[in-house]
């Protein structure tokens, strides 16, 4: 378990840049990921782990690729369904082991009328993953009718940890320190919908300063104007304590096409 956790959260600084490209499991061909390999392969040198589905791993990522995999093991509803995120188990832990993953990710939906289904399925995964020494990342999804504030995120994160999550993935909100302080396991933030690059860098920075160990970011990287430059800038914020302005500056290319930082 500790060995696998160290593949996700880097022991050198206790931080992580997780690249999330699992969106297709409920959003189909998400903008930027239509040809997932073309987008993702150039980003991988700057990611600590890759979070994706079994089908994406099989079809787009060469087996020789040397990057720790966090496998999404929940799903079952699409963006066309009113009960979005009413998810169950979509991958057996036997297959997760066969795929040699470093962790698995499962979405829970605290506060939804079907929360019980997602929480109980989550604990099934935790039980199996514990016996195999595989860390489980709880993805605390937020329904469209739920208030996205520190009180709710702290509630969902703490429940996830109490039920056995090894890492909690949540959203950055004002007062994020409260979320981190009351969660006994490491917290990473999702990026959420695409915003401008500076805002995304500031969110990552503020989350790290509030105690998050890193990001599990997707759209704000692969939908950025320059995804390779953006993931490098995120890397600077997470691993080098760069300010948002310093990281943003690093994305500006000179006339030869080189980034200003190098
Ligand atoms: C959502 O549940 C998916 O797991 C995404 O991987 C996650 O939301 C992170 O991606 P983004 O930064 O695009 O929100």
PDB file of C-alpha atoms and ligand atoms in Angstrom:
ATOM      1  CA  UNK A   1       0.000   0.000   0.000  1.00  0.00           C
ATOM      2  CA  UNK A   2       2.708   2.503   0.983  1.00  0.00           C
ATOM      3  CA  UNK A   3       4.740   1.667  -2.087  1.00  0.00           C
ATOM      4  CA  UNK A   4       1.768   2.305  -4.355  1.00  0.00           C
ATOM      5  CA  UNK A   5       0.857   5.488  -2.489  1.00  0.00           C
ATOM      6  CA  UNK A   6       4.408   6.739  -3.049  1.00  0.00           C
ATOM      7  CA  UNK A   7       3.892   6.301  -6.790  1.00  0.00           C
ATOM      8  CA  UNK A   8       0.957   8.707  -6.588  1.00  0.00           C
ATOM      9  CA  UNK A   9       2.140  11.211  -3.972  1.00  0.00           C
ATOM     10  CA  UNK A  10       5.819  11.804  -4.614  1.00  0.00           C
ATOM     11  CA  UNK A  11       7.969  11.209  -1.500  1.00  0.00           C
ATOM     12  CA  UNK A  12      10.446  13.967  -2.512  1.00  0.00           C
ATOM     13  CA  UNK A  13       7.938  16.668  -1.517  1.00  0.00           C
ATOM     14  CA  UNK A  14       4.711  14.896  -0.601  1.00  0.00           C
ATOM     15  CA  UNK A  15       2.911  16.382  -3.599  1.00  0.00           C
ATOM     16  CA  UNK A  16       1.363  15.199  -6.837  1.00  0.00           C
ATOM     17  CA  UNK A  17       0.255  16.318 -10.273  1.00  0.00           C
ATOM     18  CA  UNK A  18      -2.354  13.803 -11.358  1.00  0.00           C
ATOM     19  CA  UNK A  19      -3.451  14.168 -14.961  1.00  0.00           C
ATOM     20  CA  UNK A  20      -7.173  13.307 -15.184  1.00  0.00           C
ATOM     21  CA  UNK A  21      -8.364  12.102 -18.581  1.00  0.00           C
ATOM     22  CA  UNK A  22     -11.197   9.811 -17.506  1.00  0.00           C
ATOM     23  CA  UNK A  23     -13.987  12.162 -18.639  1.00  0.00           C
ATOM     24  CA  UNK A  24     -15.120   9.908 -21.490  1.00  0.00           C
ATOM     25  CA  UNK A  25     -16.716   7.425 -19.085  1.00  0.00           C
ATOM     26  CA  UNK A  26     -19.699   9.760 -18.675  1.00  0.00           C
ATOM     27  CA  UNK A  27     -19.066  12.601 -21.151  1.00  0.00           C
ATOM     28  CA  UNK A  28     -18.118  10.616 -24.267  1.00  0.00           C
ATOM     29  CA  UNK A  29     -15.606  12.267 -26.632  1.00  0.00           C
ATOM     30  CA  UNK A  30     -14.787  15.255 -24.431  1.00  0.00           C
ATOM     31  CA  UNK A  31     -13.263  18.287 -26.163  1.00  0.00           C
ATOM     32  CA  UNK A  32      -9.511  17.779 -26.277  1.00  0.00           C
ATOM     33  CA  UNK A  33      -9.691  14.014 -25.727  1.00  0.00           C
ATOM     34  CA  UNK A  34     -11.265  12.965 -29.033  1.00  0.00           C
ATOM     35  CA  UNK A  35      -7.969  11.280 -29.873  1.00  0.00           C
ATOM     36  CA  UNK A  36      -6.825  10.748 -26.335  1.00  0.00           C
ATOM     37  CA  UNK A  37      -3.340   9.453 -27.101  1.00  0.00           C
ATOM     38  CA  UNK A  38      -2.414  12.442 -29.256  1.00  0.00           C
ATOM     39  CA  UNK A  39      -3.296  14.785 -26.421  1.00  0.00           C
ATOM     40  CA  UNK A  40      -1.994  12.780 -23.489  1.00  0.00           C
ATOM     41  CA  UNK A  41       1.330  11.297 -24.607  1.00  0.00           C
ATOM     42  CA  UNK A  42       3.104  14.702 -24.838  1.00  0.00           C
ATOM     43  CA  UNK A  43       1.735  15.675 -21.400  1.00  0.00           C
ATOM     44  CA  UNK A  44       2.906  12.569 -19.580  1.00  0.00           C
ATOM     45  CA  UNK A  45       6.500  13.654 -18.864  1.00  0.00           C
ATOM     46  CA  UNK A  46       5.044  16.389 -16.628  1.00  0.00           C
ATOM     47  CA  UNK A  47       2.446  14.284 -14.816  1.00  0.00           C
ATOM     48  CA  UNK A  48       3.088  12.131 -11.744  1.00  0.00           C
ATOM     49  CA  UNK A  49       0.157   9.838 -12.448  1.00  0.00           C
ATOM     50  CA  UNK A  50      -2.418   9.304 -15.150  1.00  0.00           C
ATOM     51  CA  UNK A  51      -6.071   8.877 -14.154  1.00  0.00           C
ATOM     52  CA  UNK A  52      -8.217   7.186 -16.767  1.00  0.00           C
ATOM     53  CA  UNK A  53     -10.588   4.331 -17.528  1.00  0.00           C
ATOM     54  CA  UNK A  54      -9.758   0.747 -18.388  1.00  0.00           C
ATOM     55  CA  UNK A  55     -10.873   1.238 -22.007  1.00  0.00           C
ATOM     56  CA  UNK A  56      -8.764   4.347 -22.475  1.00  0.00           C
ATOM     57  CA  UNK A  57      -5.753   2.596 -20.966  1.00  0.00           C
ATOM     58  CA  UNK A  58      -6.196  -0.393 -23.271  1.00  0.00           C
ATOM     59  CA  UNK A  59      -6.839   1.580 -26.445  1.00  0.00           C
ATOM     60  CA  UNK A  60      -4.653   4.653 -26.133  1.00  0.00           C
ATOM     61  CA  UNK A  61      -1.719   4.089 -23.770  1.00  0.00           C
ATOM     62  CA  UNK A  62       1.170   1.840 -24.871  1.00  0.00           C
ATOM     63  CA  UNK A  63       1.833  -0.878 -22.267  1.00  0.00           C
ATOM     64  CA  UNK A  64       5.514   0.115 -22.134  1.00  0.00           C
ATOM     65  CA  UNK A  65       4.569   3.556 -20.842  1.00  0.00           C
ATOM     66  CA  UNK A  66       6.237   4.261 -17.526  1.00  0.00           C
ATOM     67  CA  UNK A  67       3.665   6.241 -15.586  1.00  0.00           C
ATOM     68  CA  UNK A  68       1.700   5.197 -12.494  1.00  0.00           C
ATOM     69  CA  UNK A  69      -1.939   4.572 -13.377  1.00  0.00           C
ATOM     70  CA  UNK A  70      -4.950   5.535 -11.278  1.00  0.00           C
ATOM     71  CA  UNK A  71      -7.848   3.598 -12.695  1.00  0.00           C
ATOM     72  CA  UNK A  72     -11.428   4.837 -12.571  1.00  0.00           C
ATOM     73  CA  UNK A  73     -13.542   1.963 -11.281  1.00  0.00           C
ATOM     74  CA  UNK A  74     -16.919   3.691 -10.945  1.00  0.00           C
ATOM     75  CA  UNK A  75     -19.481   4.699 -13.545  1.00  0.00           C
ATOM     76  CA  UNK A  76     -22.808   3.633 -14.948  1.00  0.00           C
ATOM     77  CA  UNK A  77     -24.530   6.916 -15.814  1.00  0.00           C
ATOM     78  CA  UNK A  78     -23.935   9.512 -18.541  1.00  0.00           C
ATOM     79  CA  UNK A  79     -24.431  13.258 -18.837  1.00  0.00           C
ATOM     80  CA  UNK A  80     -27.747  12.463 -20.550  1.00  0.00           C
ATOM     81  CA  UNK A  81     -29.130  10.912 -17.367  1.00  0.00           C
ATOM     82  CA  UNK A  82     -30.963  12.905 -14.667  1.00  0.00           C
ATOM     83  CA  UNK A  83     -29.242  10.805 -12.023  1.00  0.00           C
ATOM     84  CA  UNK A  84     -25.773  11.727 -13.178  1.00  0.00           C
ATOM     85  CA  UNK A  85     -23.136  10.235 -10.869  1.00  0.00           C
ATOM     86  CA  UNK A  86     -25.437   7.529  -9.522  1.00  0.00           C
ATOM     87  CA  UNK A  87     -22.440   5.286 -10.002  1.00  0.00           C
ATOM     88  CA  UNK A  88     -21.594   1.688  -9.234  1.00  0.00           C
ATOM     89  CA  UNK A  89     -18.550  -0.543  -9.642  1.00  0.00           C
ATOM     90  CA  UNK A  90     -17.411  -0.821 -13.274  1.00  0.00           C
ATOM     91  CA  UNK A  91     -14.118  -2.717 -12.945  1.00  0.00           C
ATOM     92  CA  UNK A  92     -13.227  -5.744 -10.834  1.00  0.00           C
ATOM     93  CA  UNK A  93     -10.211  -5.388  -8.600  1.00  0.00           C
ATOM     94  CA  UNK A  94      -8.863  -8.508 -10.309  1.00  0.00           C
ATOM     95  CA  UNK A  95      -8.675  -6.565 -13.551  1.00  0.00           C
ATOM     96  CA  UNK A  96      -7.213  -3.555 -11.747  1.00  0.00           C
ATOM     97  CA  UNK A  97      -4.389  -5.809 -10.503  1.00  0.00           C
ATOM     98  CA  UNK A  98      -3.939  -7.287 -13.989  1.00  0.00           C
ATOM     99  CA  UNK A  99      -3.576  -3.730 -15.306  1.00  0.00           C
ATOM    100  CA  UNK A 100      -0.904  -3.114 -12.661  1.00  0.00           C
ATOM    101  CA  UNK A 101      -2.483   0.053 -11.320  1.00  0.00           C
ATOM    102  CA  UNK A 102      -1.083   2.199  -8.531  1.00  0.00           C
ATOM    103  CA  UNK A 103      -4.530   3.247  -7.330  1.00  0.00           C
ATOM    104  CA  UNK A 104      -8.215   3.207  -8.136  1.00  0.00           C
ATOM    105  CA  UNK A 105     -10.743   6.060  -8.131  1.00  0.00           C
ATOM    106  CA  UNK A 106     -14.412   5.875  -7.225  1.00  0.00           C
ATOM    107  CA  UNK A 107     -17.025   8.679  -7.181  1.00  0.00           C
ATOM    108  CA  UNK A 108     -19.269   9.115  -4.179  1.00  0.00           C
ATOM    109  CA  UNK A 109     -22.278  11.383  -4.127  1.00  0.00           C
ATOM    110  CA  UNK A 110     -22.893  12.682  -0.622  1.00  0.00           C
ATOM    111  CA  UNK A 111     -26.243  14.446  -0.291  1.00  0.00           C
ATOM    112  CA  UNK A 112     -27.863  12.914  -3.383  1.00  0.00           C
ATOM    113  CA  UNK A 113     -30.926  10.769  -2.861  1.00  0.00           C
ATOM    114  CA  UNK A 114     -28.872   7.817  -4.049  1.00  0.00           C
ATOM    115  CA  UNK A 115     -25.889   8.583  -1.784  1.00  0.00           C
ATOM    116  CA  UNK A 116     -26.301   5.245   0.018  1.00  0.00           C
ATOM    117  CA  UNK A 117     -25.720   3.281  -3.209  1.00  0.00           C
ATOM    118  CA  UNK A 118     -22.507   5.120  -4.007  1.00  0.00           C
ATOM    119  CA  UNK A 119     -21.196   4.967  -0.433  1.00  0.00           C
ATOM    120  CA  UNK A 120     -21.822   1.252  -0.049  1.00  0.00           C
ATOM    121  CA  UNK A 121     -20.314   0.436  -3.447  1.00  0.00           C
ATOM    122  CA  UNK A 122     -17.347   2.571  -2.451  1.00  0.00           C
ATOM    123  CA  UNK A 123     -16.797   0.530   0.705  1.00  0.00           C
ATOM    124  CA  UNK A 124     -16.917  -2.688  -1.324  1.00  0.00           C
ATOM    125  CA  UNK A 125     -14.071  -1.353  -3.414  1.00  0.00           C
ATOM    126  CA  UNK A 126     -12.186  -0.264  -0.289  1.00  0.00           C
ATOM    127  CA  UNK A 127     -12.484  -3.751   1.222  1.00  0.00           C
ATOM    128  CA  UNK A 128     -11.123  -5.450  -1.891  1.00  0.00           C
ATOM    129  CA  UNK A 129      -8.451  -2.829  -2.504  1.00  0.00           C
ATOM    130  CA  UNK A 130      -7.244  -3.072   1.116  1.00  0.00           C
ATOM    131  CA  UNK A 131      -6.726  -6.801   0.764  1.00  0.00           C
ATOM    132  CA  UNK A 132      -4.638  -6.178  -2.367  1.00  0.00           C
ATOM    133  CA  UNK A 133      -2.718  -3.161  -1.049  1.00  0.00           C
ATOM    134  CA  UNK A 134      -4.182  -0.759  -3.608  1.00  0.00           C
ATOM    135  CA  UNK A 135      -4.981   2.831  -2.573  1.00  0.00           C
ATOM    136  CA  UNK A 136      -8.503   4.104  -3.212  1.00  0.00           C
ATOM    137  CA  UNK A 137      -9.148   7.695  -4.189  1.00  0.00           C
ATOM    138  CA  UNK A 138     -12.619   8.923  -3.297  1.00  0.00           C
ATOM    139  CA  UNK A 139     -13.887  11.410  -5.849  1.00  0.00           C
ATOM    140  CA  UNK A 140     -16.327  13.630  -3.982  1.00  0.00           C
ATOM    141  CA  UNK A 141     -18.633  14.571  -6.824  1.00  0.00           C
ATOM    142  CA  UNK A 142     -20.961  17.515  -6.470  1.00  0.00           C
ATOM    143  CA  UNK A 143     -24.507  17.410  -7.856  1.00  0.00           C
ATOM    144  CA  UNK A 144     -25.884  20.420  -9.676  1.00  0.00           C
ATOM    145  CA  UNK A 145     -28.316  21.156  -6.798  1.00  0.00           C
ATOM    146  CA  UNK A 146     -25.659  21.070  -4.080  1.00  0.00           C
ATOM    147  CA  UNK A 147     -23.913  24.076  -2.600  1.00  0.00           C
ATOM    148  CA  UNK A 148     -20.231  23.968  -3.307  1.00  0.00           C
ATOM    149  CA  UNK A 149     -18.842  25.399  -0.063  1.00  0.00           C
ATOM    150  CA  UNK A 150     -16.280  24.435   2.593  1.00  0.00           C
ATOM    151  CA  UNK A 151     -18.942  22.975   4.873  1.00  0.00           C
ATOM    152  CA  UNK A 152     -20.206  20.591   2.206  1.00  0.00           C
ATOM    153  CA  UNK A 153     -16.728  19.677   0.933  1.00  0.00           C
ATOM    154  CA  UNK A 154     -15.537  19.015   4.497  1.00  0.00           C
ATOM    155  CA  UNK A 155     -18.569  16.801   5.114  1.00  0.00           C
ATOM    156  CA  UNK A 156     -18.095  14.779   1.909  1.00  0.00           C
ATOM    157  CA  UNK A 157     -14.317  14.532   2.357  1.00  0.00           C
ATOM    158  CA  UNK A 158     -14.524  13.420   5.963  1.00  0.00           C
ATOM    159  CA  UNK A 159     -17.161  10.812   5.149  1.00  0.00           C
ATOM    160  CA  UNK A 160     -14.928   9.489   2.356  1.00  0.00           C
ATOM    161  CA  UNK A 161     -11.969   9.221   4.721  1.00  0.00           C
ATOM    162  CA  UNK A 162     -14.038   7.630   7.488  1.00  0.00           C
ATOM    163  CA  UNK A 163     -15.262   5.005   5.014  1.00  0.00           C
ATOM    164  CA  UNK A 164     -11.692   4.128   4.083  1.00  0.00           C
ATOM    165  CA  UNK A 165     -10.424   6.436   1.310  1.00  0.00           C
ATOM    166  CA  UNK A 166      -6.633   6.735   1.168  1.00  0.00           C
ATOM    167  CA  UNK A 167      -6.782   9.999  -0.794  1.00  0.00           C
ATOM    168  CA  UNK A 168      -9.730  12.356  -1.225  1.00  0.00           C
ATOM    169  CA  UNK A 169     -10.323  14.324  -4.367  1.00  0.00           C
ATOM    170  CA  UNK A 170     -12.527  17.350  -3.969  1.00  0.00           C
ATOM    171  CA  UNK A 171     -13.046  20.886  -5.291  1.00  0.00           C
ATOM    172  CA  UNK A 172     -11.280  24.000  -4.131  1.00  0.00           C
ATOM    173  CA  UNK A 173     -13.586  26.395  -2.290  1.00  0.00           C
ATOM    174  CA  UNK A 174     -13.084  29.420  -0.098  1.00  0.00           C
ATOM    175  CA  UNK A 175     -12.039  28.347   3.412  1.00  0.00           C
ATOM    176  CA  UNK A 176     -10.378  25.211   2.021  1.00  0.00           C
ATOM    177  CA  UNK A 177      -8.156  24.955   5.116  1.00  0.00           C
ATOM    178  CA  UNK A 178     -11.226  23.680   6.985  1.00  0.00           C
ATOM    179  CA  UNK A 179     -11.669  20.879   4.443  1.00  0.00           C
ATOM    180  CA  UNK A 180      -8.024  19.808   4.742  1.00  0.00           C
ATOM    181  CA  UNK A 181      -7.823  20.155   8.527  1.00  0.00           C
ATOM    182  CA  UNK A 182     -10.789  17.896   9.155  1.00  0.00           C
ATOM    183  CA  UNK A 183      -9.783  15.251   6.624  1.00  0.00           C
ATOM    184  CA  UNK A 184      -7.258  12.714   8.001  1.00  0.00           C
ATOM    185  CA  UNK A 185      -6.004  11.623   4.554  1.00  0.00           C
ATOM    186  CA  UNK A 186      -4.285  13.614   1.772  1.00  0.00           C
ATOM    187  CA  UNK A 187      -6.531  15.860  -0.300  1.00  0.00           C
ATOM    188  CA  UNK A 188      -6.170  16.702  -4.003  1.00  0.00           C
ATOM    189  CA  UNK A 189      -8.344  19.075  -5.975  1.00  0.00           C
ATOM    190  CA  UNK A 190     -10.061  18.576  -9.315  1.00  0.00           C
ATOM    191  CA  UNK A 191      -9.732  21.409 -11.784  1.00  0.00           C
ATOM    192  CA  UNK A 192     -13.393  21.585 -12.756  1.00  0.00           C
ATOM    193  CA  UNK A 193     -14.746  23.291 -15.862  1.00  0.00           C
ATOM    194  CA  UNK A 194     -12.288  25.112 -18.104  1.00  0.00           C
ATOM    195  CA  UNK A 195     -11.430  28.602 -16.928  1.00  0.00           C
ATOM    196  CA  UNK A 196      -8.678  30.951 -18.077  1.00  0.00           C
ATOM    197  CA  UNK A 197      -5.165  29.722 -17.374  1.00  0.00           C
ATOM    198  CA  UNK A 198      -4.363  32.295 -14.683  1.00  0.00           C
ATOM    199  CA  UNK A 199      -7.502  31.416 -12.704  1.00  0.00           C
ATOM    200  CA  UNK A 200      -6.682  27.699 -12.863  1.00  0.00           C
ATOM    201  CA  UNK A 201      -3.111  28.342 -11.700  1.00  0.00           C
ATOM    202  CA  UNK A 202      -4.400  30.509  -8.854  1.00  0.00           C
ATOM    203  CA  UNK A 203      -6.844  27.794  -7.775  1.00  0.00           C
ATOM    204  CA  UNK A 204      -4.087  25.185  -7.746  1.00  0.00           C
ATOM    205  CA  UNK A 205      -1.810  27.539  -5.835  1.00  0.00           C
ATOM    206  CA  UNK A 206      -4.431  28.463  -3.236  1.00  0.00           C
ATOM    207  CA  UNK A 207      -5.339  24.805  -2.715  1.00  0.00           C
ATOM    208  CA  UNK A 208      -1.687  23.871  -2.138  1.00  0.00           C
ATOM    209  CA  UNK A 209      -1.215  26.779   0.267  1.00  0.00           C
ATOM    210  CA  UNK A 210      -4.318  25.608   2.147  1.00  0.00           C
ATOM    211  CA  UNK A 211      -2.807  22.143   2.577  1.00  0.00           C
ATOM    212  CA  UNK A 212      -3.835  20.113  -0.488  1.00  0.00           C
ATOM    213  CA  UNK A 213      -1.106  17.705  -1.645  1.00  0.00           C
ATOM    214  CA  UNK A 214      -1.767  18.390  -5.291  1.00  0.00           C
ATOM    215  CA  UNK A 215      -4.175  18.416  -8.175  1.00  0.00           C
ATOM    216  CA  UNK A 216      -6.050  15.817 -10.156  1.00  0.00           C
ATOM    217  CA  UNK A 217      -6.653  18.098 -13.100  1.00  0.00           C
ATOM    218  CA  UNK A 218      -8.111  17.515 -16.532  1.00  0.00           C
ATOM    219  CA  UNK A 219      -9.942  20.126 -18.599  1.00  0.00           C
ATOM    220  CA  UNK A 220      -7.885  23.081 -17.423  1.00  0.00           C
ATOM    221  CA  UNK A 221      -4.854  21.278 -18.802  1.00  0.00           C
ATOM    222  CA  UNK A 222      -6.017  19.462 -21.937  1.00  0.00           C
ATOM    223  CA  UNK A 223      -8.376  22.278 -23.006  1.00  0.00           C
ATOM    224  CA  UNK A 224      -5.772  24.999 -22.383  1.00  0.00           C
ATOM    225  CA  UNK A 225      -4.430  26.980 -25.343  1.00  0.00           C
ATOM    226  CA  UNK A 226      -1.101  25.226 -24.887  1.00  0.00           C
ATOM    227  CA  UNK A 227      -1.649  22.025 -22.839  1.00  0.00           C
ATOM    228  CA  UNK A 228       2.067  21.155 -22.567  1.00  0.00           C
ATOM    229  CA  UNK A 229       2.919  24.619 -21.271  1.00  0.00           C
ATOM    230  CA  UNK A 230      -0.045  24.523 -18.894  1.00  0.00           C
ATOM    231  CA  UNK A 231       0.871  21.211 -17.284  1.00  0.00           C
ATOM    232  CA  UNK A 232       4.413  22.467 -16.811  1.00  0.00           C
ATOM    233  CA  UNK A 233       3.066  25.608 -15.166  1.00  0.00           C
ATOM    234  CA  UNK A 234       0.838  23.510 -12.879  1.00  0.00           C
ATOM    235  CA  UNK A 235       3.886  21.399 -12.064  1.00  0.00           C
ATOM    236  CA  UNK A 236       5.769  24.541 -10.993  1.00  0.00           C
ATOM    237  CA  UNK A 237       2.929  25.566  -8.682  1.00  0.00           C
ATOM    238  CA  UNK A 238       2.622  22.100  -7.124  1.00  0.00           C
ATOM    239  CA  UNK A 239       6.247  20.989  -6.924  1.00  0.00           C
ATOM    240  CA  UNK A 240       8.198  24.252  -6.863  1.00  0.00           C
ATOM    241  CA  UNK A 241       5.865  26.494  -4.865  1.00  0.00           C
ATOM    242  CA  UNK A 242       5.785  28.931  -7.784  1.00  0.00           C
ATOM    243  CA  UNK A 243       3.334  31.785  -7.566  1.00  0.00           C
ATOM    244  CA  UNK A 244       0.534  31.847 -10.145  1.00  0.00           C
ATOM    245  CA  UNK A 245       2.247  34.806 -11.830  1.00  0.00           C
ATOM    246  CA  UNK A 246       5.609  33.009 -12.048  1.00  0.00           C
ATOM    247  CA  UNK A 247       3.963  29.907 -13.439  1.00  0.00           C
ATOM    248  CA  UNK A 248       1.912  31.928 -15.931  1.00  0.00           C
ATOM    249  CA  UNK A 249       5.034  33.752 -17.073  1.00  0.00           C
ATOM    250  CA  UNK A 250       6.683  30.398 -17.783  1.00  0.00           C
ATOM    251  CA  UNK A 251       4.045  29.696 -20.421  1.00  0.00           C
ATOM    252  CA  UNK A 252       5.014  32.625 -22.602  1.00  0.00           C
ATOM    253  CA  UNK A 253       7.040  31.499 -25.575  1.00  0.00           C
ATOM    254  CA  UNK A 254       9.792  33.587 -27.118  1.00  0.00           C
ATOM    255  CA  UNK A 255      10.070  34.092 -30.870  1.00  0.00           C
ATOM    256  CA  UNK A 256      11.935  30.827 -31.322  1.00  0.00           C
ATOM    257  CA  UNK A 257       8.984  28.980 -29.758  1.00  0.00           C
ATOM    258  CA  UNK A 258      10.820  28.277 -26.481  1.00  0.00           C
ATOM    259  CA  UNK A 259       9.132  28.903 -23.167  1.00  0.00           C
ATOM    260  CA  UNK A 260      10.586  31.837 -21.243  1.00  0.00           C
ATOM    261  CA  UNK A 261      11.586  29.628 -18.305  1.00  0.00           C
ATOM    262  CA  UNK A 262      14.008  27.493 -20.269  1.00  0.00           C
TER     263      UNK A 262
HETATM  264  C1  LIG B   1     -14.787  13.640 -12.789  1.00  0.00           C
HETATM  265  O1  LIG B   1     -15.355  12.996 -11.912  1.00  0.00           O
HETATM  266  C2  LIG B   1     -13.606  13.155 -13.420  1.00  0.00           C
HETATM  267  O2  LIG B   1     -13.100  12.161 -12.595  1.00  0.00           O
HETATM  268  C3  LIG B   1     -12.493  14.128 -13.715  1.00  0.00           C
HETATM  269  O3  LIG B   1     -11.340  13.385 -13.825  1.00  0.00           O
HETATM  270  C4  LIG B   1     -12.250  15.141 -12.650  1.00  0.00           C
HETATM  271  O4  LIG B   1     -13.377  15.946 -12.494  1.00  0.00           O
HETATM  272  C5  LIG B   1     -10.996  15.980 -12.905  1.00  0.00           C
HETATM  273  O5  LIG B   1     -11.058  16.596 -14.092  1.00  0.00           O
HETATM  274  P1  LIG B   1     -11.342  18.154 -14.249  1.00  0.00           P
HETATM  275  O6  LIG B   1     -10.104  18.844 -13.762  1.00  0.00           O
HETATM  276  O7  LIG B   1     -11.585  18.331 -15.704  1.00  0.00           O
HETATM  277  O8  LIG B   1     -12.529  18.504 -13.396  1.00  0.00           O
END
